[in-house]
mmCIF file of C-alpha atoms and ligand atoms in Angstrom:
data_model
loop_
_atom_site.group_PDB
_atom_site.id
_atom_site.type_symbol
_atom_site.label_atom_id
_atom_site.label_comp_id
_atom_site.label_asym_id
_atom_site.label_seq_id
_atom_site.Cartn_x
_atom_site.Cartn_y
_atom_site.Cartn_z
ATOM 1 C CA MET A 249 -0.008 -0.006 0.002
ATOM 2 C CA ARG A 250 0.984 3.646 -0.217
ATOM 3 C CA ALA A 251 1.512 6.134 2.553
ATOM 4 C CA THR A 252 2.943 9.551 3.310
ATOM 5 C CA LEU A 253 6.447 9.735 4.752
ATOM 6 C CA ILE A 254 8.307 12.811 5.940
ATOM 7 C CA TYR A 255 12.069 12.891 5.325
ATOM 8 C CA GLY A 256 12.823 16.404 6.486
ATOM 9 C CA ALA A 257 11.687 20.010 6.353
ATOM 10 C CA GLY A 258 9.712 20.571 3.157
ATOM 11 C CA ASP A 259 10.260 16.921 2.104
ATOM 12 C CA VAL A 260 7.100 14.839 2.169
ATOM 13 C CA ARG A 261 6.865 11.791 -0.157
ATOM 14 C CA ILE A 262 4.299 9.189 -1.069
ATOM 15 C CA GLU A 263 5.845 5.724 -1.072
ATOM 16 C CA ASP A 264 5.045 2.024 -0.997
ATOM 17 C CA VAL A 265 5.078 0.573 2.512
ATOM 18 C CA PRO A 266 4.150 -2.900 3.815
ATOM 19 C CA ASP A 267 0.404 -3.560 4.169
ATOM 20 C CA PRO A 268 -0.656 -3.363 7.812
ATOM 21 C CA VAL A 269 -1.464 -6.660 9.507
ATOM 22 C CA LEU A 270 -2.811 -7.587 12.938
ATOM 23 C CA ARG A 271 0.082 -7.950 15.369
ATOM 24 C CA GLU A 272 -1.657 -7.912 18.737
ATOM 25 C CA PRO A 273 -5.049 -9.435 19.586
ATOM 26 C CA THR A 274 -6.197 -5.909 20.482
ATOM 27 C CA ASP A 275 -5.409 -4.500 17.006
ATOM 28 C CA ALA A 276 -7.605 -3.702 14.069
ATOM 29 C CA VAL A 277 -6.685 -2.928 10.461
ATOM 30 C CA VAL A 278 -8.538 0.027 8.981
ATOM 31 C CA ARG A 279 -8.671 1.083 5.340
ATOM 32 C CA VAL A 280 -8.490 4.888 5.326
ATOM 33 C CA VAL A 281 -11.417 6.643 3.664
ATOM 34 C CA ARG A 282 -10.540 10.225 4.648
ATOM 35 C CA SER A 283 -7.528 11.725 6.347
ATOM 36 C CA CYS A 284 -6.178 15.243 6.647
ATOM 37 C CA ILE A 285 -3.215 17.453 7.344
ATOM 38 C CA CYS A 286 -2.983 19.095 10.777
ATOM 39 C CA GLY A 287 -1.469 22.431 11.635
ATOM 40 C CA SER A 288 0.816 20.523 13.968
ATOM 41 C CA ASP A 289 2.152 18.526 10.975
ATOM 42 C CA LEU A 290 3.529 21.856 9.767
ATOM 43 C CA TRP A 291 6.031 21.979 12.644
ATOM 44 C CA PRO A 292 8.054 18.979 11.364
ATOM 45 C CA TYR A 293 7.359 20.123 7.795
ATOM 46 C CA GLY A 294 9.027 23.419 8.724
ATOM 47 C CA SER A 295 11.929 22.177 10.785
ATOM 48 C CA ARG A 296 12.498 18.391 10.835
ATOM 49 C CA PRO A 297 16.198 17.565 10.273
ATOM 50 C CA ALA A 298 16.727 15.596 7.064
ATOM 51 C CA THR A 299 17.255 11.846 7.494
ATOM 52 C CA ARG A 300 17.957 8.908 5.198
ATOM 53 C CA ASP A 301 14.788 7.081 6.265
ATOM 54 C CA GLY A 302 11.443 8.753 6.377
ATOM 55 C CA ASP A 303 8.812 8.572 9.114
ATOM 56 C CA ARG A 304 5.103 7.921 8.690
ATOM 57 C CA ILE A 305 2.977 10.952 9.442
ATOM 58 C CA GLY A 306 -0.685 11.839 10.019
ATOM 59 C CA HIS A 307 -2.940 11.403 13.063
ATOM 60 C CA GLU A 308 -6.455 12.207 11.876
ATOM 61 C CA PHE A 309 -8.412 9.635 9.902
ATOM 62 C CA LEU A 310 -11.609 7.714 9.468
ATOM 63 C CA GLY A 311 -12.029 4.528 7.563
ATOM 64 C CA VAL A 312 -13.522 1.075 7.191
ATOM 65 C CA VAL A 313 -12.539 -1.820 9.424
ATOM 66 C CA GLU A 314 -10.955 -4.641 7.404
ATOM 67 C CA ASP A 315 -9.912 -7.000 10.201
ATOM 68 C CA VAL A 316 -10.008 -7.161 13.973
ATOM 69 C CA GLY A 317 -7.935 -9.091 16.525
ATOM 70 C CA ARG A 318 -9.593 -11.746 18.678
ATOM 71 C CA GLU A 319 -9.783 -9.495 21.776
ATOM 72 C CA VAL A 320 -11.621 -6.693 19.987
ATOM 73 C CA SER A 321 -15.354 -6.688 20.522
ATOM 74 C CA GLY A 322 -18.016 -4.318 19.202
ATOM 75 C CA LEU A 323 -16.253 -3.774 15.892
ATOM 76 C CA ALA A 324 -16.431 -5.866 12.725
ATOM 77 C CA ALA A 325 -15.185 -5.748 9.190
ATOM 78 C CA GLY A 326 -17.153 -3.211 7.183
ATOM 79 C CA ASP A 327 -17.775 -0.764 10.046
ATOM 80 C CA LEU A 328 -17.047 2.893 9.366
ATOM 81 C CA VAL A 329 -14.912 4.128 12.272
ATOM 82 C CA LEU A 330 -13.285 7.307 13.476
ATOM 83 C CA ALA A 331 -9.848 7.442 15.117
ATOM 84 C CA PRO A 332 -9.043 10.184 17.638
ATOM 85 C CA PHE A 333 -5.575 11.715 17.290
ATOM 86 C CA VAL A 334 -4.250 9.714 20.258
ATOM 87 C CA TRP A 335 -4.892 5.964 20.605
ATOM 88 C CA ALA A 336 -5.900 4.604 23.993
ATOM 89 C CA ASP A 337 -7.397 1.584 25.729
ATOM 90 C CA ASN A 338 -10.276 3.708 27.095
ATOM 91 C CA THR A 339 -10.361 1.578 30.245
ATOM 92 C CA CYS A 340 -7.419 2.610 32.465
ATOM 93 C CA ASP A 341 -7.761 5.118 35.334
ATOM 94 C CA PHE A 342 -6.723 8.108 33.221
ATOM 95 C CA CYS A 343 -9.132 7.104 30.422
ATOM 96 C CA ARG A 344 -11.969 6.720 32.926
ATOM 97 C CA GLU A 345 -11.203 10.266 34.090
ATOM 98 C CA GLY A 346 -11.545 11.466 30.485
ATOM 99 C CA LEU A 347 -7.815 11.963 29.966
ATOM 100 C CA GLN A 348 -7.186 9.468 27.198
ATOM 101 C CA THR A 349 -4.148 11.471 26.129
ATOM 102 C CA SER A 350 -2.447 10.136 29.307
ATOM 103 C CA CYS A 351 -3.600 6.528 28.761
ATOM 104 C CA ARG A 352 -1.302 4.014 30.465
ATOM 105 C CA HIS A 353 -1.462 1.769 27.375
ATOM 106 C CA GLY A 354 -1.877 4.336 24.618
ATOM 107 C CA GLY A 355 0.226 6.590 22.477
ATOM 108 C CA LEU A 356 0.637 8.783 19.422
ATOM 109 C CA TRP A 357 0.173 7.818 15.788
ATOM 110 C CA ALA A 358 3.261 7.701 13.568
ATOM 111 C CA ARG A 359 5.648 7.163 16.508
ATOM 112 C CA ASP A 360 7.538 4.126 17.726
ATOM 113 C CA GLY A 361 6.518 1.819 14.921
ATOM 114 C CA ILE A 362 2.831 2.838 14.937
ATOM 115 C CA ASP A 363 1.340 3.731 11.561
ATOM 116 C CA GLY A 364 0.436 7.262 10.518
ATOM 117 C CA GLY A 365 -2.967 8.220 9.209
ATOM 118 C CA GLN A 366 -1.942 9.776 5.904
ATOM 119 C CA GLY A 367 -1.916 6.549 3.918
ATOM 120 C CA GLU A 368 -4.167 3.873 2.465
ATOM 121 C CA ALA A 369 -4.475 1.803 5.635
ATOM 122 C CA VAL A 370 -3.498 1.742 9.304
ATOM 123 C CA ARG A 371 -2.864 -0.842 11.980
ATOM 124 C CA VAL A 372 -4.829 0.500 14.970
ATOM 125 C CA PRO A 373 -3.551 -0.537 18.407
ATOM 126 C CA GLN A 374 -6.047 -0.800 21.292
ATOM 127 C CA ALA A 375 -8.735 -0.771 18.601
ATOM 128 C CA GLN A 376 -11.700 -1.339 20.895
ATOM 129 C CA GLY A 377 -10.817 1.637 23.052
ATOM 130 C CA THR A 378 -9.565 3.890 20.270
ATOM 131 C CA LEU A 379 -12.078 3.553 17.450
ATOM 132 C CA VAL A 380 -15.556 5.035 17.478
ATOM 133 C CA LYS A 381 -18.099 3.332 15.252
ATOM 134 C CA LEU A 382 -19.904 5.860 13.041
ATOM 135 C CA PRO A 383 -23.563 5.440 12.060
ATOM 136 C CA ALA A 384 -22.824 6.534 8.522
ATOM 137 C CA GLY A 385 -21.679 5.104 5.226
ATOM 138 C CA GLU A 386 -18.395 5.830 3.466
ATOM 139 C CA ASP A 387 -20.288 7.886 0.881
ATOM 140 C CA SER A 388 -21.854 10.158 3.559
ATOM 141 C CA ALA A 389 -21.811 13.912 2.920
ATOM 142 C CA LEU A 390 -20.953 14.272 6.580
ATOM 143 C CA LEU A 391 -17.482 12.761 6.246
ATOM 144 C CA PRO A 392 -15.589 16.091 6.515
ATOM 145 C CA SER A 393 -17.369 17.052 9.720
ATOM 146 C CA LEU A 394 -17.020 13.509 11.109
ATOM 147 C CA LEU A 395 -13.295 13.637 10.354
ATOM 148 C CA ALA A 396 -13.087 16.990 12.177
ATOM 149 C CA LEU A 397 -14.032 14.991 15.313
ATOM 150 C CA SER A 398 -10.652 13.288 15.142
ATOM 151 C CA ASP A 399 -8.745 16.341 16.351
ATOM 152 C CA VAL A 400 -9.592 19.876 15.321
ATOM 153 C CA PHE A 401 -13.120 20.243 16.685
ATOM 154 C CA PRO A 402 -12.527 18.428 19.995
ATOM 155 C CA THR A 403 -9.376 20.551 20.375
ATOM 156 C CA GLY A 404 -11.393 23.765 20.013
ATOM 157 C CA HIS A 405 -14.025 22.268 22.317
ATOM 158 C CA HIS A 406 -11.387 21.330 24.912
ATOM 159 C CA CYS A 407 -10.116 24.905 24.860
ATOM 160 C CA ALA A 408 -13.603 26.271 25.493
ATOM 161 C CA VAL A 409 -14.452 23.651 28.138
ATOM 162 C CA THR A 410 -11.247 24.125 30.147
ATOM 163 C CA ALA A 411 -11.687 27.884 29.992
ATOM 164 C CA GLY A 412 -15.175 27.494 31.461
ATOM 165 C CA VAL A 413 -17.054 28.993 28.477
ATOM 166 C CA GLY A 414 -20.787 29.134 29.013
ATOM 167 C CA PRO A 415 -23.792 31.420 28.449
ATOM 168 C CA ARG A 416 -22.559 34.053 30.883
ATOM 169 C CA THR A 417 -18.912 34.254 29.735
ATOM 170 C CA THR A 418 -17.459 36.572 27.139
ATOM 171 C CA VAL A 419 -14.811 34.987 24.941
ATOM 172 C CA THR A 420 -11.774 36.047 22.949
ATOM 173 C CA VAL A 421 -10.403 33.522 20.497
ATOM 174 C CA ILE A 422 -6.806 34.165 19.382
ATOM 175 C CA GLY A 423 -5.984 32.650 15.999
ATOM 176 C CA ASP A 424 -7.946 32.182 12.781
ATOM 177 C CA GLY A 425 -6.462 28.799 11.876
ATOM 178 C CA ALA A 426 -8.632 25.682 11.841
ATOM 179 C CA VAL A 427 -8.297 25.236 15.622
ATOM 180 C CA GLY A 428 -9.183 28.858 16.357
ATOM 181 C CA LEU A 429 -12.263 28.655 14.138
ATOM 182 C CA SER A 430 -13.219 25.385 15.772
ATOM 183 C CA ALA A 431 -12.871 27.080 19.158
ATOM 184 C CA VAL A 432 -15.321 29.752 17.982
ATOM 185 C CA LEU A 433 -17.807 27.047 16.923
ATOM 186 C CA ALA A 434 -17.361 25.247 20.261
ATOM 187 C CA ALA A 435 -17.806 28.451 22.282
ATOM 188 C CA LYS A 436 -20.992 29.238 20.379
ATOM 189 C CA ARG A 437 -22.239 25.689 20.927
ATOM 190 C CA LEU A 438 -21.612 26.068 24.668
ATOM 191 C CA GLY A 439 -23.781 29.161 24.755
ATOM 192 C CA ALA A 440 -21.402 32.102 24.614
ATOM 193 C CA ASP A 441 -23.041 35.079 22.931
ATOM 194 C CA ARG A 442 -20.054 37.451 22.770
ATOM 195 C CA ILE A 443 -17.179 35.928 20.894
ATOM 196 C CA ILE A 444 -14.326 38.157 19.697
ATOM 197 C CA LEU A 445 -12.110 36.517 17.083
ATOM 198 C CA MET A 446 -8.592 37.825 16.646
ATOM 199 C CA GLY A 447 -7.368 37.035 13.153
ATOM 200 C CA ARG A 448 -6.273 38.867 10.067
ATOM 201 C CA HIS A 449 -7.178 36.593 7.131
ATOM 202 C CA LYS A 450 -10.591 37.776 5.950
ATOM 203 C CA ASP A 451 -11.726 34.539 4.296
ATOM 204 C CA ARG A 452 -10.968 32.737 7.570
ATOM 205 C CA THR A 453 -12.557 35.284 9.871
ATOM 206 C CA ASP A 454 -15.644 35.202 7.587
ATOM 207 C CA LEU A 455 -15.968 31.522 8.429
ATOM 208 C CA GLY A 456 -15.405 32.502 12.050
ATOM 209 C CA ARG A 457 -18.424 34.819 11.848
ATOM 210 C CA GLU A 458 -20.452 32.009 10.315
ATOM 211 C CA PHE A 459 -19.348 29.789 13.229
ATOM 212 C CA GLY A 460 -20.538 32.384 15.789
ATOM 213 C CA ALA A 461 -17.935 35.162 16.184
ATOM 214 C CA THR A 462 -19.653 38.459 16.980
ATOM 215 C CA ASP A 463 -16.622 40.670 16.511
ATOM 216 C CA VAL A 464 -13.436 40.326 14.511
ATOM 217 C CA VAL A 465 -10.226 42.095 15.494
ATOM 218 C CA SER A 466 -7.687 42.071 12.652
ATOM 219 C CA GLU A 467 -5.088 44.222 14.371
ATOM 220 C CA ARG A 468 -2.201 42.387 15.945
ATOM 221 C CA GLY A 469 -0.030 42.929 19.016
ATOM 222 C CA GLU A 470 -0.705 45.962 21.219
ATOM 223 C CA GLU A 471 -3.139 47.420 18.702
ATOM 224 C CA GLY A 472 -5.164 44.212 18.758
ATOM 225 C CA VAL A 473 -5.154 44.166 22.547
ATOM 226 C CA GLU A 474 -6.326 47.792 22.608
ATOM 227 C CA ARG A 475 -9.140 46.982 20.234
ATOM 228 C CA VAL A 476 -10.428 44.051 22.371
ATOM 229 C CA ARG A 477 -10.303 46.268 25.429
ATOM 230 C CA GLU A 478 -12.301 48.959 23.636
ATOM 231 C CA LEU A 479 -14.915 46.377 22.702
ATOM 232 C CA THR A 480 -15.233 45.230 26.332
ATOM 233 C CA GLY A 481 -15.436 48.524 28.203
ATOM 234 C CA GLY A 482 -11.740 48.350 29.009
ATOM 235 C CA ASP A 483 -11.963 45.072 30.933
ATOM 236 C CA GLY A 484 -11.187 42.276 28.440
ATOM 237 C CA THR A 485 -13.179 39.017 28.275
ATOM 238 C CA HIS A 486 -13.840 36.369 30.950
ATOM 239 C CA THR A 487 -12.158 33.709 28.871
ATOM 240 C CA VAL A 488 -9.440 33.702 26.245
ATOM 241 C CA LEU A 489 -8.911 30.752 23.949
ATOM 242 C CA GLU A 490 -5.301 30.775 22.690
ATOM 243 C CA CYS A 491 -5.172 28.665 19.547
ATOM 244 C CA VAL A 492 -1.786 29.598 18.091
ATOM 245 C CA GLY A 493 1.031 28.408 20.351
ATOM 246 C CA LEU A 494 3.457 31.273 19.727
ATOM 247 C CA LYS A 495 4.710 33.627 22.426
ATOM 248 C CA PRO A 496 3.021 36.804 21.082
ATOM 249 C CA ALA A 497 -0.307 34.921 21.195
ATOM 250 C CA ILE A 498 -0.007 33.918 24.865
ATOM 251 C CA GLU A 499 1.156 37.465 25.700
ATOM 252 C CA SER A 500 -1.915 38.863 23.955
ATOM 253 C CA ALA A 501 -4.061 36.314 25.798
ATOM 254 C CA PHE A 502 -2.970 37.606 29.195
ATOM 255 C CA ALA A 503 -3.420 41.179 27.977
ATOM 256 C CA VAL A 504 -7.056 40.723 26.874
ATOM 257 C CA VAL A 505 -8.353 38.506 29.692
ATOM 258 C CA ARG A 506 -10.519 40.145 32.314
ATOM 259 C CA ASP A 507 -9.273 40.166 35.929
ATOM 260 C CA GLY A 508 -10.306 36.889 37.551
ATOM 261 C CA GLY A 509 -10.627 35.281 34.134
ATOM 262 C CA THR A 510 -9.163 32.224 32.432
ATOM 263 C CA VAL A 511 -6.738 31.736 29.592
ATOM 264 C CA SER A 512 -6.826 28.325 27.906
ATOM 265 C CA ARG A 513 -4.209 27.309 25.377
ATOM 266 C CA VAL A 514 -4.451 24.494 22.910
ATOM 267 C CA GLY A 515 -1.913 25.670 20.346
ATOM 268 C CA ALA A 516 1.095 23.401 20.897
ATOM 269 C CA PRO A 517 3.418 25.876 22.650
ATOM 270 C CA GLN A 518 6.512 26.848 20.669
ATOM 271 C CA TYR A 519 7.881 28.795 23.658
ATOM 272 C CA PRO A 520 9.634 27.385 26.741
ATOM 273 C CA GLU A 521 8.212 29.715 29.415
ATOM 274 C CA VAL A 522 4.784 31.180 30.037
ATOM 275 C CA PRO A 523 5.003 34.978 30.614
ATOM 276 C CA ALA A 524 2.898 34.876 33.786
ATOM 277 C CA GLY A 525 4.719 37.067 36.263
ATOM 278 C CA PHE A 526 3.666 39.417 39.054
ATOM 279 C CA GLY A 527 1.136 41.350 36.955
ATOM 280 C CA VAL A 528 -0.752 38.204 35.990
ATOM 281 C CA PHE A 529 -0.618 37.029 39.615
ATOM 282 C CA MET A 530 -2.106 40.295 40.872
ATOM 283 C CA ARG A 531 -5.019 39.959 38.447
ATOM 284 C CA ASN A 532 -5.929 36.378 39.527
ATOM 285 C CA ILE A 533 -5.706 34.892 36.083
ATOM 286 C CA THR A 534 -6.047 31.122 35.638
ATOM 287 C CA LEU A 535 -4.001 29.396 32.945
ATOM 288 C CA THR A 536 -5.354 26.073 31.712
ATOM 289 C CA GLY A 537 -5.637 23.961 28.560
ATOM 290 C CA GLY A 538 -3.297 21.448 27.043
ATOM 291 C CA VAL A 539 -3.535 18.571 24.605
ATOM 292 C CA ALA A 540 -7.187 17.655 23.997
ATOM 293 C CA PRO A 541 -8.413 14.190 24.983
ATOM 294 C CA ALA A 542 -10.494 13.993 21.815
ATOM 295 C CA ARG A 543 -11.821 10.514 22.653
ATOM 296 C CA ALA A 544 -13.467 11.937 25.791
ATOM 297 C CA TYR A 545 -15.527 14.428 23.774
ATOM 298 C CA ILE A 546 -16.539 12.486 20.670
ATOM 299 C CA ASP A 547 -19.602 10.863 22.243
ATOM 300 C CA GLU A 548 -20.903 14.313 23.207
ATOM 301 C CA LEU A 549 -20.099 16.072 19.934
ATOM 302 C CA LEU A 550 -21.026 13.312 17.487
ATOM 303 C CA PRO A 551 -24.859 13.706 17.717
ATOM 304 C CA ASP A 552 -24.592 17.423 16.877
ATOM 305 C CA VAL A 553 -22.529 16.580 13.793
ATOM 306 C CA LEU A 554 -24.868 13.806 12.726
ATOM 307 C CA ASP A 555 -27.942 16.013 12.817
ATOM 308 C CA GLY A 556 -26.186 18.987 11.268
ATOM 309 C CA ARG A 557 -26.395 21.338 14.291
ATOM 310 C CA VAL A 558 -22.661 22.010 13.845
ATOM 311 C CA GLU A 559 -20.561 21.662 10.671
ATOM 312 C CA PRO A 560 -16.946 21.650 11.832
ATOM 313 C CA GLY A 561 -15.910 20.139 8.470
ATOM 314 C CA LYS A 562 -16.263 23.599 6.934
ATOM 315 C CA VAL A 563 -12.652 24.202 7.952
ATOM 316 C CA PHE A 564 -11.584 21.973 5.042
ATOM 317 C CA ASP A 565 -11.139 24.213 2.015
ATOM 318 C CA ARG A 566 -9.136 21.857 -0.218
ATOM 319 C CA THR A 567 -9.270 18.167 -1.030
ATOM 320 C CA VAL A 568 -6.313 16.240 -2.420
ATOM 321 C CA THR A 569 -5.529 12.677 -3.420
ATOM 322 C CA LEU A 570 -2.707 10.784 -1.758
ATOM 323 C CA ASP A 571 -0.398 11.694 -4.659
ATOM 324 C CA GLN A 572 -1.148 15.381 -4.083
ATOM 325 C CA VAL A 573 -0.382 15.313 -0.359
ATOM 326 C CA PRO A 574 3.019 17.084 -0.816
ATOM 327 C CA ASP A 575 1.158 19.937 -2.538
ATOM 328 C CA GLY A 576 -1.314 19.932 0.343
ATOM 329 C CA TYR A 577 1.498 20.447 2.839
ATOM 330 C CA GLN A 578 2.883 23.284 0.798
ATOM 331 C CA ALA A 579 -0.549 24.868 0.464
ATOM 332 C CA MET A 580 -1.050 24.858 4.230
ATOM 333 C CA ALA A 581 2.500 26.048 4.875
ATOM 334 C CA ASP A 582 2.067 29.067 2.552
ATOM 335 C CA ARG A 583 -1.473 29.592 3.938
ATOM 336 C CA SER A 584 -3.227 29.252 0.601
ATOM 337 C CA ALA A 585 -5.226 26.444 2.231
ATOM 338 C CA LEU A 586 -6.769 26.533 5.714
ATOM 339 C CA LYS A 587 -6.988 22.774 6.173
ATOM 340 C CA VAL A 588 -6.474 20.038 3.619
ATOM 341 C CA LEU A 589 -8.631 16.915 3.358
ATOM 342 C CA ILE A 590 -7.061 13.778 1.905
ATOM 343 C CA GLN A 591 -9.102 11.310 -0.112
ATOM 344 C CA PRO A 592 -6.711 8.393 -0.681
HETATM 345 ZN ZN1 ZN B 704 -6.208 4.272 29.089
#
């Protein structure tokens, strides 16, 4: 079969790899129907040192079960299933607490001999705990929004949930990438009626408005902070959802949060230290967020996707075949695409 491998910065190739087979009785083999490129894939695409051997890549996919190990129950060949971006047994103490990203028997895709999702098929470890059976067919028009449940929408949702977003909280979302827009959609779904989106790409912030943003601030840095403060009577918002991961974004987050409020970050931080000194202390700001346990949220979010109440799949603005995946990476890196869907 064919799959995507990354060899170094800017070097993504489609190559023949061995077909996946069951290795453990808890495995399943899934034929990939849709996959996609994540903003976090752009970090290795931008900076991975070149190596002689490539690594599999991709951690968001849905597909059809081809085979299951003897210890997997509740799944059978032919089922359409969704994989969250971290695999987990869904039974250990962390999983029972809804923190499948810390599963004692789980891990990341495309690491340590585990397959990546950007290919024709995947060996899924801990299949019974990891995979979610979807009540849809592989020709469903809902596939993009169902695929968004693998990572980007639960990540936006996690940001809003950990920040404590609800009907009485005002919200600032920092970042108009796919996660930021998903955070807007999640905040709206949780009842927030004032959602300020900080982003400067009009086509993206337009989708943000469609998802529920009430105000868009396109200015950056101090000017952007000033604008959010103007919009909120000088106070800032109760919650700030930081969906970028760069230092200026977390600095802006502390600058636009209301005293006593909460900053949640789900952008993978590309800075070693959080700038939360004496000033932040004196204002009683809470910092929360982290990697999203997508598996914990899928059961709650899936019904809303199935009946069309939310359409998180609107973040996909380009579809490529497996052969075109290198172009997809380039398009996301140069920001001509927001998020790229892969139809192998
Ligand atoms: Zn677990």
